[in-house]
Amino acid sequence: MKRKSSLVKFIILTAVTVIALVACFVQFDVAPGGEVHEYGVVSSIKLGLDLEGGVYAVYEADEANPGDTRMNGTVTQLTDLLTARGYTEATVVREGSNRIRVEVPDVDNPDEIFTIIGEPVDLEFVLSSDGTTDGETIFTGDVVTNAQAGILNGQYVVSLSLNSEGAQIFADITSAHTNEYIKIYRVRDGVREDQAISTAQINEAITGGQATISGDFTYEEAQALADQIMSGTFSVTLSLIESSVVDPTLGENALAAGLIGGAIAFVLIMIFMCLFYHMMGMVACICMLAYMALMFFLLATIPLVQLSLPGIAGIILSLGMMIDGNVIIYERIKEEYSNGKSVVAAYHAGFRKAANAIIDGNVTTIFAAVMLLIFGTGTVSGFGLTLLIGLVLSVFSSLVLTRWLLKWTIAIWGTDPKLYRLHRRAGFNEADEEQWVPQEKPRKIRRMKAAATAEGPTEVVSESTETPAPADEDDFDKLFGSIDDDHNGEGGNNDET
């Protein structure tokens, strides 16, 4: 590979890495539709409850095993309830077979969250002839799909949406009982509350599954009634068993401490690599910077990511595995050079022999990360996700970026072993030692079908006309080009590039 083209590629990749890192930390003003918004990659990463502060609550179903369908439906309903009130960063996940964990980060008024969610109960819609006495129960809250505050004819109202079953029942009842009343009761532990949360008169037959509760509401009263109705629409009956408020100051301090610790470790690793591996260490440092830029971008763009303290630990762990992969490669290169190979040949052999160890080590850890992601909950699942992302980037950085950069580095700065801190083994004698030379691969024998002759069938054998390749040329070189123009500088003591 020519020195000039290698230098251009090296500069381009390094410049892109630096620009990407700057873009991660610098905020830009974006003005879609005339509104000015600050945007930055790092600032757009969603933070977990332990870093940003907020509220969490754990609810347990009254049944030991309510089933996946009903539990998943309840998770969806809780998510919709919080999203409708503006808490789009809220996280609602299942814990085990009968528990649901709700986390709402960055909350100014924690009491409002508990008011919105409340303690989920059942609902009963009861027919009343005069608005005071109770008649038959029409249906329960499981037929209500949505309840929200709105405005109709200049007044605040509560709009109800029913499923197909509830819509049919509601149409029959309202058609037969016009001018009577429907009362909505909350039911706790199978016992109906004494006071109805709403008593509405039936003015007309209501079909189509859409109903409106009107009255002399303020917006807050209409929204509170909608929240009470929604809290009784869950597919299972839930009980609040645990709740807490996390101070955002604690999260800020934890985040600052984690960032400072990560930065110190980052600098120390860079110093170590440069001292012990010289130019190869410089390549590892550039790969670390590229790794971090890619990591920040993926954390900001993958919807499932919510960064927490265990997530930061997963990032640092995967970064360590990336550096460990570089160390394995460099030690193999040093070993190959110490045994008599040239710098170029040692480069090829080092990557080839280290690849399997790096892939095996990362793949087994990837399996563990996937298991944490599937079976873990909360911060455990977050740790598994960031670890999984980091491991994929680790393999890419070690086996692809490092190889590109080191190949270009050798082409630019030459093959002086001192630049790479390479040494022959003790007692090595260039003249006396049998030097390593590439061996030709055996020619392929192509057998053809037997041809009939006067003397009987004869098998025709022909030799392949393929040109044998040196032993150290591998798939990477076939894809991206060899470090040598003519592939002849890989063996013996030829250190020319």
Coordinates of C-alpha atoms in Angstrom, one line a residue:
M1 CA 0.0 0.0 0.0
K2 CA 1.4 3.3 -1.0
R3 CA 2.4 5.7 1.8
K4 CA 0.4 8.6 0.4
S5 CA -2.9 6.8 0.2
S6 CA -2.4 5.4 3.7
L7 CA -1.6 8.8 5.1
V8 CA -4.8 10.2 3.5
K9 CA -6.9 7.4 5.0
F10 CA -5.3 7.7 8.4
I11 CA -6.0 11.4 8.5
I12 CA -9.6 11.0 7.3
L13 CA -10.4 8.4 9.9
T14 CA -8.7 10.3 12.7
A15 CA -10.4 13.6 11.8
V16 CA -13.9 11.9 11.6
T17 CA -13.3 10.5 15.0
V18 CA -12.4 13.9 16.5
I19 CA -15.3 15.7 14.8
A20 CA -17.7 13.0 16.0
L21 CA -16.5 13.4 19.6
V22 CA -16.8 17.1 19.5
A23 CA -20.3 16.7 18.0
C24 CA -21.2 14.5 20.9
F25 CA -20.5 17.1 23.6
V26 CA -21.3 20.4 21.8
Q27 CA -24.9 21.4 21.7
F28 CA -26.4 22.9 18.5
D29 CA -29.5 25.1 18.1
V30 CA -32.0 23.5 15.8
A31 CA -35.1 25.5 14.8
P32 CA -37.8 23.3 13.1
G33 CA -41.0 25.2 12.6
G34 CA -39.5 28.4 14.0
E35 CA -38.9 27.0 17.5
V36 CA -35.3 26.9 18.8
H37 CA -34.2 23.7 20.5
E38 CA -30.8 22.7 21.8
Y39 CA -29.5 19.4 20.5
G40 CA -26.4 17.4 21.5
V41 CA -25.7 13.7 21.2
V42 CA -24.7 13.3 24.9
S43 CA -27.5 15.6 26.2
S44 CA -30.1 13.6 24.3
I45 CA -29.2 10.3 26.1
K46 CA -32.1 9.3 28.3
L47 CA -31.0 9.0 32.0
G48 CA -32.3 6.5 34.4
L49 CA -33.9 7.1 37.8
D50 CA -30.7 6.8 39.7
L51 CA -29.0 9.5 37.7
E52 CA -31.9 12.0 37.0
G53 CA -34.0 11.5 40.1
G54 CA -37.7 10.9 40.1
V55 CA -40.3 8.5 41.4
Y56 CA -40.7 4.7 41.3
A57 CA -43.5 2.4 42.4
V58 CA -43.9 -1.3 42.4
Y59 CA -47.4 -2.8 42.0
E60 CA -48.4 -6.5 42.6
A61 CA -51.3 -8.3 41.1
D62 CA -53.8 -9.8 43.5
E63 CA -53.5 -13.1 41.6
A64 CA -50.4 -15.2 41.8
N65 CA -50.3 -15.9 38.1
P66 CA -52.6 -13.6 36.1
G67 CA -51.1 -14.6 32.7
D68 CA -49.0 -12.7 30.2
T69 CA -51.9 -11.3 28.2
R70 CA -53.5 -9.5 31.1
M71 CA -50.2 -8.3 32.7
N72 CA -49.0 -7.0 29.3
G73 CA -52.3 -5.2 28.8
T74 CA -52.0 -3.6 32.2
V75 CA -48.4 -2.4 31.4
T76 CA -49.7 -0.8 28.2
Q77 CA -52.6 0.9 30.0
L78 CA -50.3 2.3 32.7
T79 CA -47.9 3.6 30.0
D80 CA -50.7 5.2 28.1
L81 CA -52.0 6.9 31.2
L82 CA -48.6 8.4 32.1
T83 CA -47.9 9.4 28.4
A84 CA -51.2 11.2 28.2
R85 CA -50.3 13.3 31.1
G86 CA -47.0 14.4 29.5
Y87 CA -44.6 11.9 31.2
T88 CA -43.2 10.5 28.0
E89 CA -39.9 9.3 29.7
A90 CA -41.8 7.1 32.1
T91 CA -40.8 3.4 32.1
V92 CA -43.3 0.7 32.9
V93 CA -41.9 -2.9 33.0
R94 CA -42.9 -6.2 34.4
E95 CA -41.0 -7.8 37.3
G96 CA -41.6 -11.5 37.4
S97 CA -45.0 -13.0 36.7
N98 CA -47.2 -10.7 38.8
R99 CA -45.4 -7.4 39.5
I100 CA -45.1 -4.1 37.6
R101 CA -42.5 -1.5 38.2
V102 CA -43.2 2.1 37.2
E103 CA -40.3 4.6 37.0
V104 CA -40.8 8.3 36.1
P105 CA -37.5 10.3 35.9
D106 CA -37.1 14.1 36.2
V107 CA -40.3 14.8 38.2
D108 CA -40.7 18.3 39.8
N109 CA -43.7 17.2 41.9
P110 CA -43.5 13.5 42.9
D111 CA -46.9 13.7 44.7
E112 CA -48.5 14.3 41.3
I113 CA -47.3 11.0 40.0
F114 CA -48.9 9.1 42.8
T115 CA -52.1 11.0 42.3
I116 CA -52.2 10.2 38.6
I117 CA -51.5 6.5 39.1
G118 CA -53.2 6.3 42.4
E119 CA -53.8 2.8 43.7
P120 CA -55.4 0.9 40.9
V121 CA -58.9 -0.4 41.7
D122 CA -61.9 -1.9 39.9
L123 CA -64.8 0.2 38.5
E124 CA -68.5 -0.6 38.4
F125 CA -71.0 1.2 36.2
V126 CA -74.3 1.1 38.0
L127 CA -77.8 2.0 36.6
S128 CA -79.9 4.3 38.8
S129 CA -83.4 5.4 38.2
D130 CA -83.3 8.6 40.2
G131 CA -79.6 9.3 40.7
T132 CA -79.6 8.3 44.4
T133 CA -80.6 4.6 44.5
D134 CA -78.5 1.9 42.9
G135 CA -79.8 -0.6 40.4
E136 CA -78.1 -3.3 38.4
T137 CA -74.4 -3.2 37.5
I138 CA -74.1 -2.6 33.7
F139 CA -70.4 -3.5 33.3
T140 CA -67.0 -3.0 34.9
G141 CA -64.0 -1.0 34.1
D142 CA -62.4 -3.6 31.8
V143 CA -64.6 -2.4 28.9
V144 CA -63.2 1.1 29.1
T145 CA -60.3 1.6 26.7
N146 CA -59.6 5.3 27.3
A147 CA -60.7 8.3 29.4
Q148 CA -59.4 11.8 29.0
A149 CA -60.3 15.4 29.7
G150 CA -61.4 17.6 26.8
I151 CA -63.5 20.6 25.7
L152 CA -67.0 20.3 24.2
N153 CA -69.1 23.4 23.4
G154 CA -66.8 25.5 25.5
Q155 CA -67.0 23.3 28.6
Y156 CA -64.6 20.8 30.1
V157 CA -65.8 17.2 29.7
V158 CA -64.5 13.7 30.2
S159 CA -64.6 11.6 27.0
L160 CA -64.9 7.8 27.4
S161 CA -64.0 5.1 24.8
L162 CA -65.4 1.6 25.1
N163 CA -64.5 -1.7 23.5
S164 CA -66.9 -3.5 21.2
E165 CA -68.5 -5.4 24.0
G166 CA -69.0 -2.3 26.2
A167 CA -70.3 -0.3 23.2
Q168 CA -73.1 -2.8 22.5
I169 CA -74.1 -3.0 26.2
F170 CA -74.0 0.8 26.5
A171 CA -76.1 1.3 23.4
D172 CA -78.8 -1.1 24.7
I173 CA -78.9 0.4 28.2
T174 CA -79.0 4.1 27.1
S175 CA -81.7 3.4 24.5
A176 CA -83.9 1.7 27.1
H177 CA -83.2 4.1 30.1
T178 CA -83.1 7.6 28.7
N179 CA -83.3 10.3 31.4
E180 CA -82.2 7.9 34.1
Y181 CA -78.6 7.9 35.6
I182 CA -75.4 5.9 35.4
K183 CA -73.2 6.0 38.5
I184 CA -69.5 5.1 38.5
Y185 CA -68.1 3.4 41.7
R186 CA -64.6 2.4 42.6
V187 CA -64.2 -1.1 44.1
R188 CA -61.4 -2.0 46.5
D189 CA -60.7 -5.6 47.5
G190 CA -64.2 -6.6 46.3
V191 CA -66.0 -3.9 48.3
R192 CA -67.7 -1.0 46.5
E193 CA -67.0 2.5 47.9
D194 CA -69.9 4.3 49.5
Q195 CA -69.5 7.4 47.3
A196 CA -69.7 7.3 43.5
I197 CA -67.0 9.2 41.7
S198 CA -69.5 10.3 39.0
T199 CA -73.3 10.4 38.6
A200 CA -74.3 11.3 35.0
Q201 CA -77.8 11.5 33.5
I202 CA -78.5 9.6 30.3
N203 CA -79.7 12.3 27.8
E204 CA -80.0 10.2 24.7
A205 CA -79.2 6.8 23.3
I206 CA -75.4 6.5 22.9
T207 CA -74.0 4.2 20.2
G208 CA -70.6 3.8 18.7
G209 CA -68.7 3.3 21.9
Q210 CA -68.0 7.0 22.5
A211 CA -69.6 8.7 25.6
T212 CA -69.1 12.1 27.2
I213 CA -69.6 13.0 30.8
S214 CA -70.4 16.7 31.2
G215 CA -70.9 19.0 34.2
D216 CA -69.6 22.1 35.8
F217 CA -66.0 20.9 35.6
T218 CA -62.8 22.8 35.8
Y219 CA -59.9 21.3 33.7
E220 CA -58.3 19.9 36.9
E221 CA -61.6 18.3 38.0
A222 CA -62.2 16.8 34.5
Q223 CA -58.6 15.4 34.4
A224 CA -58.9 14.0 37.9
L225 CA -62.1 12.2 37.0
A226 CA -60.5 10.8 33.9
D227 CA -57.5 9.6 35.9
Q228 CA -59.8 7.9 38.5
I229 CA -61.6 6.1 35.7
M230 CA -58.4 5.0 34.0
S231 CA -57.0 3.6 37.3
G232 CA -60.0 1.2 37.3
T233 CA -59.5 0.0 33.7
F234 CA -56.5 -2.3 34.3
S235 CA -56.7 -5.9 33.2
V236 CA -55.7 -7.1 36.7
T237 CA -56.2 -5.7 40.2
L238 CA -53.0 -4.1 41.5
S239 CA -51.8 -3.2 44.9
L240 CA -49.0 -0.8 45.7
I241 CA -46.3 -2.6 47.6
E242 CA -43.3 -0.3 47.3
S243 CA -42.6 3.3 46.3
S244 CA -39.9 5.9 46.7
V245 CA -38.7 9.3 45.6
V246 CA -35.1 9.6 44.3
D247 CA -33.6 13.1 44.9
P248 CA -32.2 14.4 41.6
T249 CA -29.2 15.9 43.5
L250 CA -28.1 12.4 44.4
G251 CA -28.3 11.4 40.7
E252 CA -26.3 14.4 39.6
N253 CA -23.6 13.6 42.1
A254 CA -23.5 10.0 41.1
L255 CA -23.3 10.9 37.4
A256 CA -20.5 13.4 38.0
A257 CA -18.6 10.8 40.0
G258 CA -19.1 8.2 37.3
L259 CA -17.9 10.5 34.5
I260 CA -14.9 11.7 36.5
G261 CA -13.9 8.1 37.3
G262 CA -14.4 7.0 33.6
A263 CA -12.3 9.9 32.3
I264 CA -9.5 9.1 34.7
A265 CA -9.5 5.5 33.7
F266 CA -9.6 6.5 30.0
V267 CA -6.5 8.7 30.4
L268 CA -4.6 6.1 32.4
I269 CA -5.3 3.4 29.8
M270 CA -4.1 5.7 27.0
I271 CA -0.8 6.5 28.9
F272 CA -0.3 2.8 29.6
M273 CA -0.8 1.8 25.9
C274 CA 1.5 4.4 24.5
L275 CA 4.3 3.6 27.0
F276 CA 4.2 -0.2 26.5
Y277 CA 3.4 -0.3 22.7
H278 CA 4.5 3.0 21.3
M279 CA 3.0 3.5 17.8
M280 CA 0.7 0.5 18.3
G281 CA -0.5 2.1 21.5
M282 CA -1.2 5.3 19.6
V283 CA -3.4 3.3 17.3
A284 CA -5.2 1.8 20.3
C285 CA -5.9 5.3 21.7
I286 CA -7.5 6.4 18.4
C287 CA -9.6 3.3 18.4
M288 CA -10.7 4.1 22.0
L289 CA -11.9 7.6 20.9
A290 CA -13.8 6.1 17.9
Y291 CA -15.3 3.5 20.3
M292 CA -16.6 6.3 22.6
A293 CA -18.0 8.3 19.7
L294 CA -19.9 5.3 18.4
M295 CA -21.1 4.4 21.8
F296 CA -22.5 7.9 22.5
F297 CA -24.3 7.9 19.2
L298 CA -25.9 4.5 19.8
L299 CA -27.0 5.4 23.3
A300 CA -28.7 8.5 22.0
T301 CA -30.4 6.8 19.1
I302 CA -31.5 3.4 20.4
P303 CA -35.0 3.8 21.9
L304 CA -34.6 1.1 24.5
V305 CA -31.5 2.7 26.2
Q306 CA -31.9 4.5 29.5
L307 CA -28.5 5.1 31.0
S308 CA -28.1 4.3 34.7
L309 CA -25.2 3.7 37.0
P310 CA -25.0 0.0 36.2
G311 CA -25.2 1.0 32.5
I312 CA -22.1 3.1 32.9
A313 CA -20.4 0.1 34.5
G314 CA -21.4 -1.9 31.4
I315 CA -19.8 0.7 29.1
I316 CA -16.6 0.8 31.1
L317 CA -16.4 -3.1 31.2
S318 CA -16.9 -3.3 27.4
L319 CA -14.2 -0.6 26.9
G320 CA -11.8 -2.7 29.0
M321 CA -12.6 -5.7 26.8
M322 CA -11.8 -3.7 23.7
I323 CA -8.4 -2.7 25.1
D324 CA -7.9 -6.3 26.2
G325 CA -8.4 -7.3 22.5
N326 CA -5.8 -4.9 21.4
V327 CA -3.4 -6.1 24.0
I328 CA -3.9 -9.7 22.8
I329 CA -3.2 -8.7 19.2
Y330 CA -0.1 -6.7 20.1
E331 CA 1.4 -9.4 22.2
R332 CA 0.9 -11.9 19.4
I333 CA 2.7 -9.5 17.0
K334 CA 5.5 -9.1 19.5
E335 CA 5.8 -12.9 19.9
E336 CA 5.8 -13.4 16.1
Y337 CA 8.5 -10.8 15.6
S338 CA 10.6 -12.1 18.5
N339 CA 10.7 -15.5 16.7
G340 CA 12.2 -14.1 13.5
K341 CA 9.4 -12.7 11.4
S342 CA 9.5 -9.3 9.8
V343 CA 7.3 -6.5 11.2
V344 CA 4.9 -6.9 8.3
A345 CA 4.7 -10.7 8.6
A346 CA 4.3 -10.4 12.4
Y347 CA 1.4 -7.9 11.8
H348 CA -0.4 -10.4 9.6
A349 CA 0.3 -13.4 11.8
G350 CA -0.6 -11.5 15.0
F351 CA -4.0 -10.5 13.8
R352 CA -4.8 -13.9 12.3
K353 CA -3.8 -15.8 15.5
A354 CA -5.5 -13.4 17.9
A355 CA -8.8 -13.2 16.1
N356 CA -10.3 -16.5 17.4
A357 CA -9.4 -15.7 21.0
I358 CA -11.0 -12.2 20.8
I359 CA -14.1 -13.5 19.1
D360 CA -14.5 -16.4 21.5
G361 CA -14.1 -14.2 24.6
N362 CA -16.6 -11.6 23.4
V363 CA -19.2 -14.0 22.1
T364 CA -19.4 -15.8 25.4
T365 CA -19.9 -12.5 27.2
I366 CA -22.5 -11.4 24.6
F367 CA -24.5 -14.5 25.5
A368 CA -24.4 -13.4 29.2
A369 CA -25.5 -9.9 28.2
V370 CA -28.4 -11.2 26.2
M371 CA -29.6 -13.3 29.1
L372 CA -29.5 -10.2 31.4
L373 CA -31.4 -8.3 28.8
I374 CA -34.1 -10.9 28.4
F375 CA -34.6 -12.1 32.0
G376 CA -33.3 -9.0 33.9
T377 CA -35.5 -6.1 35.0
G378 CA -34.8 -2.4 35.7
T379 CA -31.2 -1.5 36.1
V380 CA -30.0 -5.1 35.5
S381 CA -31.6 -5.1 32.1
G382 CA -30.0 -1.7 31.4
F383 CA -26.6 -3.1 32.3
G384 CA -27.1 -6.0 29.9
L385 CA -28.1 -3.6 27.1
T386 CA -25.2 -1.3 27.4
L387 CA -22.8 -4.2 27.8
L388 CA -24.2 -5.8 24.7
I389 CA -23.8 -2.6 22.6
G390 CA -20.3 -2.2 24.0
L391 CA -19.2 -5.7 23.2
V392 CA -20.3 -5.4 19.6
L393 CA -18.4 -2.2 19.3
S394 CA -15.4 -3.8 21.0
V395 CA -15.1 -6.6 18.4
F396 CA -15.5 -4.1 15.6
S397 CA -12.9 -1.8 17.1
S398 CA -10.3 -4.5 17.8
L399 CA -10.6 -6.5 14.6
V400 CA -11.4 -3.9 12.0
L401 CA -10.5 -0.3 13.1
T402 CA -7.2 -1.4 14.8
R403 CA -6.3 -3.5 11.8
W404 CA -6.9 -0.6 9.4
L405 CA -5.1 1.9 11.4
L406 CA -2.1 -0.3 12.2
K407 CA -1.7 -1.2 8.5
W408 CA -1.7 2.4 7.5
T409 CA 0.7 3.3 10.4
I410 CA 3.2 0.7 9.1
A411 CA 2.9 2.0 5.6
I412 CA 3.3 5.7 6.7
W413 CA 6.1 5.4 9.3
G414 CA 7.9 2.3 8.1
T415 CA 8.9 -1.0 9.7
D416 CA 11.5 0.1 12.2
P417 CA 10.8 -2.3 15.2
K418 CA 11.7 0.4 17.7
L419 CA 8.6 2.4 16.7
Y420 CA 6.4 -0.5 17.8
R421 CA 8.6 -1.6 20.8
L422 CA 9.4 -4.9 19.1
H423 CA 12.4 -7.0 20.1
R424 CA 14.0 -10.3 19.0
R425 CA 14.0 -13.0 21.7
A426 CA 17.2 -13.3 23.8
G427 CA 19.9 -15.2 22.0
F428 CA 18.4 -14.7 18.6
N429 CA 21.0 -14.7 15.8
E430 CA 19.9 -13.4 12.4
A431 CA 22.6 -15.4 10.6
D432 CA 22.3 -18.7 12.5
E433 CA 18.6 -19.0 13.1
E434 CA 16.5 -20.6 10.4
Q435 CA 14.3 -17.8 9.2
W436 CA 10.6 -18.0 8.6
V437 CA 9.6 -18.0 5.0
P438 CA 6.1 -18.3 3.5
Q439 CA 5.1 -21.7 2.2
E440 CA 3.2 -22.2 -1.0
K441 CA -0.3 -23.6 -0.6
P442 CA -0.7 -27.0 -2.4
R443 CA -2.2 -26.9 -5.8
K444 CA -5.8 -27.9 -6.2
I445 CA -6.4 -31.1 -8.2
R446 CA -9.6 -31.0 -10.3
R447 CA -11.0 -34.4 -11.3
M448 CA -13.1 -34.7 -14.4
K449 CA -15.6 -37.3 -15.4
A450 CA -14.3 -40.5 -16.9
A451 CA -14.0 -40.5 -20.6
A452 CA -14.8 -43.6 -22.6
T453 CA -11.9 -44.9 -24.9
A454 CA -11.3 -48.0 -26.9
E455 CA -9.4 -49.5 -24.0
G456 CA -12.2 -48.7 -21.4
P457 CA -13.1 -45.7 -19.1
T458 CA -10.3 -43.4 -18.3
E459 CA -10.3 -40.8 -15.5
V460 CA -9.0 -37.4 -16.6
V461 CA -7.1 -35.4 -14.0
S462 CA -6.1 -31.7 -14.5
E463 CA -4.2 -29.3 -12.3
S464 CA -5.7 -26.0 -11.2
T465 CA -4.0 -23.1 -12.8
E466 CA -4.5 -20.9 -9.8
T467 CA -1.4 -19.0 -8.6
P468 CA -0.5 -20.1 -5.1
A469 CA -0.8 -17.4 -2.4
P470 CA 1.6 -16.8 0.4
A471 CA 0.7 -18.4 3.7
D472 CA 0.2 -15.1 5.5
E473 CA -2.3 -13.6 3.0
D474 CA -5.7 -13.8 4.6
D475 CA -9.3 -12.8 3.9
F476 CA -8.8 -9.3 5.3
D477 CA -6.2 -8.6 2.7
K478 CA -8.3 -9.9 -0.1
L479 CA -11.1 -7.5 0.9
F480 CA -9.1 -4.4 1.8
G481 CA -5.7 -4.9 0.1
S482 CA -2.4 -6.1 1.4
I483 CA 0.0 -3.9 3.2
D484 CA 2.5 -4.7 0.4
D485 CA 2.0 -3.7 -3.2
D486 CA 3.1 -7.1 -4.5
H487 CA 2.5 -9.3 -1.4
N488 CA 6.2 -10.2 -1.4
G489 CA 7.4 -8.4 1.7
E490 CA 5.6 -10.5 4.2
G491 CA 8.2 -13.2 4.9
G492 CA 11.9 -13.5 5.8
N493 CA 13.7 -10.4 6.9
N494 CA 12.3 -8.1 4.2
D495 CA 11.0 -5.0 6.1
E496 CA 10.4 -2.9 3.0
T497 CA 7.0 -1.4 2.5

